[in-house]
Amino acid sequence: AQKTKLEESAKLIAFLQKENKKLKSANDKAKKEMKKVKETNTRLIQANESAGSSFEMLNNQSKKLNNNTSNLTGNIEKYKKANTKLRDDLKSRQAFYNTEAKIRLQYQKTMAQILDVFQDNCKDADLVEDIVCIALECESEAKAALAAAEASAPGL
């Protein structure tokens, strides 16, 4: 009977040792898994912090870009108003130029009529020649001045 108890105790001890070994193995696996989880968690925390910094930096950059866009939009409006004013000014100057051109043309026609009358009625040929030369020089100088003015403002 004692032998049977001893055998049963030996079997129980062997079973418990086997179970203990299994539990130790499972515990070691759990510790390794826990270590991996902690390492992963640490990496995730670092990645999250990095992403947070990146997000903050991108957010600040986005704010700056929005401010720049707003400023540029404001500038566009200013330039549109200035452009409108410049167009109006150009129209006024073109109207003034056209009026001046009409006056100049009328002046040239009148001078031509005066010269015709002078040539027809004056008996002094030298005086007529001098007056015609002076008139032609004046017209030539006026055309040169006009050409220079137009060349200095191309596109108008």
Short mmCIF file of C-alpha atoms in Angstrom, two decimals:
data_model
loop_
_atom_site.label_atom_id
_atom_site.label_comp_id
_atom_site.label_asym_id
_atom_site.label_seq_id
_atom_site.Cartn_x
_atom_site.Cartn_y
_atom_site.Cartn_z
CA ALA A 1 0.00 0.00 0.00
CA GLN A 2 2.80 2.29 0.78
CA LYS A 3 4.44 1.32 -2.45
CA THR A 4 1.27 2.23 -4.30
CA LYS A 5 1.16 5.57 -2.52
CA LEU A 6 4.80 6.11 -3.37
CA GLU A 7 4.19 5.25 -7.01
CA GLU A 8 1.17 7.54 -7.12
CA SER A 9 3.19 10.30 -5.46
CA ALA A 10 6.00 9.73 -7.96
CA LYS A 11 3.48 9.91 -10.83
CA LEU A 12 1.93 13.04 -9.33
CA ILE A 13 5.36 14.62 -8.88
CA ALA A 14 6.28 13.73 -12.48
CA PHE A 15 2.97 15.14 -13.73
CA LEU A 16 3.39 18.32 -11.68
CA GLN A 17 7.00 18.70 -12.88
CA LYS A 18 5.80 18.31 -16.48
CA GLU A 19 3.01 20.88 -15.92
CA ASN A 20 5.48 23.18 -14.16
CA LYS A 21 7.82 22.90 -17.15
CA LYS A 22 4.93 23.70 -19.53
CA LEU A 23 3.89 26.69 -17.41
CA LYS A 24 7.49 27.95 -17.22
CA SER A 25 7.73 27.63 -21.01
CA ALA A 26 4.41 29.45 -21.46
CA ASN A 27 5.56 32.08 -18.96
CA ASP A 28 8.83 32.56 -20.90
CA LYS A 29 6.87 32.91 -24.14
CA ALA A 30 4.52 35.42 -22.46
CA LYS A 31 7.54 37.39 -21.16
CA LYS A 32 9.09 37.44 -24.66
CA GLU A 33 5.77 38.48 -26.17
CA MET A 34 5.40 41.19 -23.49
CA LYS A 35 8.90 42.44 -24.30
CA LYS A 36 8.02 42.61 -28.00
CA VAL A 37 4.76 44.43 -27.19
CA LYS A 38 6.64 46.95 -25.01
CA GLU A 39 9.19 47.53 -27.79
CA THR A 40 6.41 47.95 -30.34
CA ASN A 41 4.59 50.29 -27.98
CA THR A 42 7.76 52.37 -27.53
CA ARG A 43 8.24 52.58 -31.30
CA LEU A 44 4.59 53.54 -31.76
CA ILE A 45 4.88 56.26 -29.10
CA GLN A 46 7.98 57.64 -30.82
CA ALA A 47 6.30 57.47 -34.22
CA ASN A 48 3.25 59.23 -32.77
CA GLU A 49 5.42 61.99 -31.29
CA SER A 50 7.23 62.36 -34.60
CA ALA A 51 3.94 62.44 -36.50
CA GLY A 52 2.63 65.01 -34.02
CA SER A 53 5.67 67.22 -34.64
CA SER A 54 5.33 66.77 -38.38
CA PHE A 55 1.63 67.56 -38.20
CA GLU A 56 2.31 70.69 -36.17
CA MET A 57 4.99 71.79 -38.62
CA LEU A 58 2.68 71.12 -41.58
CA ASN A 59 -0.15 72.93 -39.83
CA ASN A 60 2.08 75.97 -39.28
CA GLN A 61 3.19 75.86 -42.89
CA SER A 62 -0.44 75.61 -43.97
CA LYS A 63 -1.28 78.69 -41.89
CA LYS A 64 1.60 80.61 -43.50
CA LEU A 65 0.46 79.55 -46.97
CA ASN A 66 -3.11 80.61 -46.17
CA ASN A 67 -1.82 84.00 -45.00
CA ASN A 68 0.26 84.35 -48.16
CA THR A 69 -2.74 83.41 -50.28
CA SER A 70 -4.85 85.97 -48.46
CA ASN A 71 -2.20 88.65 -48.97
CA LEU A 72 -1.85 87.77 -52.64
CA THR A 73 -5.61 87.89 -53.09
CA GLY A 74 -5.62 91.35 -51.52
CA ASN A 75 -2.79 92.42 -53.79
CA ILE A 76 -4.66 91.12 -56.83
CA GLU A 77 -7.61 93.35 -55.92
CA LYS A 78 -5.28 96.36 -55.48
CA TYR A 79 -3.64 95.66 -58.83
CA LYS A 80 -7.01 95.25 -60.54
CA LYS A 81 -8.07 98.68 -59.22
CA ALA A 82 -4.74 100.19 -60.26
CA ASN A 83 -5.05 98.56 -63.66
CA THR A 84 -8.54 100.01 -64.11
CA LYS A 85 -7.23 103.44 -63.16
CA LEU A 86 -4.34 103.07 -65.59
CA ARG A 87 -6.76 102.07 -68.38
CA ASP A 88 -8.88 105.14 -67.68
CA ASP A 89 -5.76 107.31 -67.66
CA LEU A 90 -4.64 105.74 -70.95
CA LYS A 91 -8.03 106.48 -72.52
CA SER A 92 -7.77 110.11 -71.40
CA ARG A 93 -4.26 110.42 -72.76
CA GLN A 94 -5.26 108.79 -76.05
CA ALA A 95 -8.17 111.20 -76.38
CA PHE A 96 -5.79 114.11 -75.65
CA TYR A 97 -3.30 112.75 -78.20
CA ASN A 98 -6.03 112.37 -80.82
CA THR A 99 -7.17 115.94 -80.22
CA GLU A 100 -3.59 117.18 -80.49
CA ALA A 101 -3.14 115.21 -83.72
CA LYS A 102 -6.28 116.79 -85.20
CA ILE A 103 -5.06 120.26 -84.19
CA ARG A 104 -1.62 119.52 -85.68
CA LEU A 105 -3.21 118.33 -88.94
CA GLN A 106 -5.41 121.42 -89.11
CA TYR A 107 -2.35 123.57 -88.40
CA GLN A 108 -0.43 121.85 -91.24
CA LYS A 109 -3.33 122.40 -93.65
CA THR A 110 -3.62 126.05 -92.65
CA MET A 111 0.15 126.57 -93.03
CA ALA A 112 -0.02 124.96 -96.49
CA GLN A 113 -2.84 127.34 -97.47
CA ILE A 114 -0.88 130.33 -96.12
CA LEU A 115 2.19 129.21 -98.07
CA ASP A 116 0.11 128.77 -101.24
CA VAL A 117 -1.35 132.26 -100.87
CA PHE A 118 2.08 133.69 -100.08
CA GLN A 119 3.67 131.99 -103.09
CA ASP A 120 0.89 133.17 -105.37
CA ASN A 121 0.92 136.80 -104.18
CA CYS A 122 4.55 137.56 -103.26
CA LYS A 123 6.77 139.01 -105.99
CA ASP A 124 10.09 138.46 -104.13
CA ALA A 125 11.25 134.96 -105.22
CA ASP A 126 14.11 134.85 -102.66
CA LEU A 127 11.72 135.65 -99.81
CA VAL A 128 9.27 132.98 -101.03
CA GLU A 129 12.11 130.42 -101.19
CA ASP A 130 13.33 131.33 -97.67
CA ILE A 131 9.80 131.07 -96.22
CA VAL A 132 9.12 127.72 -97.95
CA CYS A 133 12.48 126.34 -96.69
CA ILE A 134 11.72 127.46 -93.13
CA ALA A 135 8.23 125.91 -93.33
CA LEU A 136 9.67 122.61 -94.63
CA GLU A 137 12.32 122.58 -91.86
CA CYS A 138 9.64 123.17 -89.23
CA GLU A 139 7.49 120.36 -90.63
CA SER A 140 10.52 118.03 -90.77
CA GLU A 141 11.45 118.83 -87.14
CA ALA A 142 7.84 118.30 -86.02
CA LYS A 143 7.70 114.90 -87.76
CA ALA A 144 11.03 113.88 -86.19
CA ALA A 145 9.82 114.94 -82.72
CA LEU A 146 6.56 113.03 -83.23
CA ALA A 147 8.43 109.90 -84.39
CA ALA A 148 10.74 110.10 -81.37
CA ALA A 149 7.77 110.49 -79.00
CA GLU A 150 5.99 107.52 -80.55
CA ALA A 151 9.18 105.41 -80.43
CA SER A 152 9.63 106.16 -76.71
CA ALA A 153 6.12 104.84 -75.96
CA PRO A 154 5.73 101.64 -78.01
CA GLY A 155 2.36 100.00 -78.08
CA LEU A 156 0.38 103.18 -77.52
#
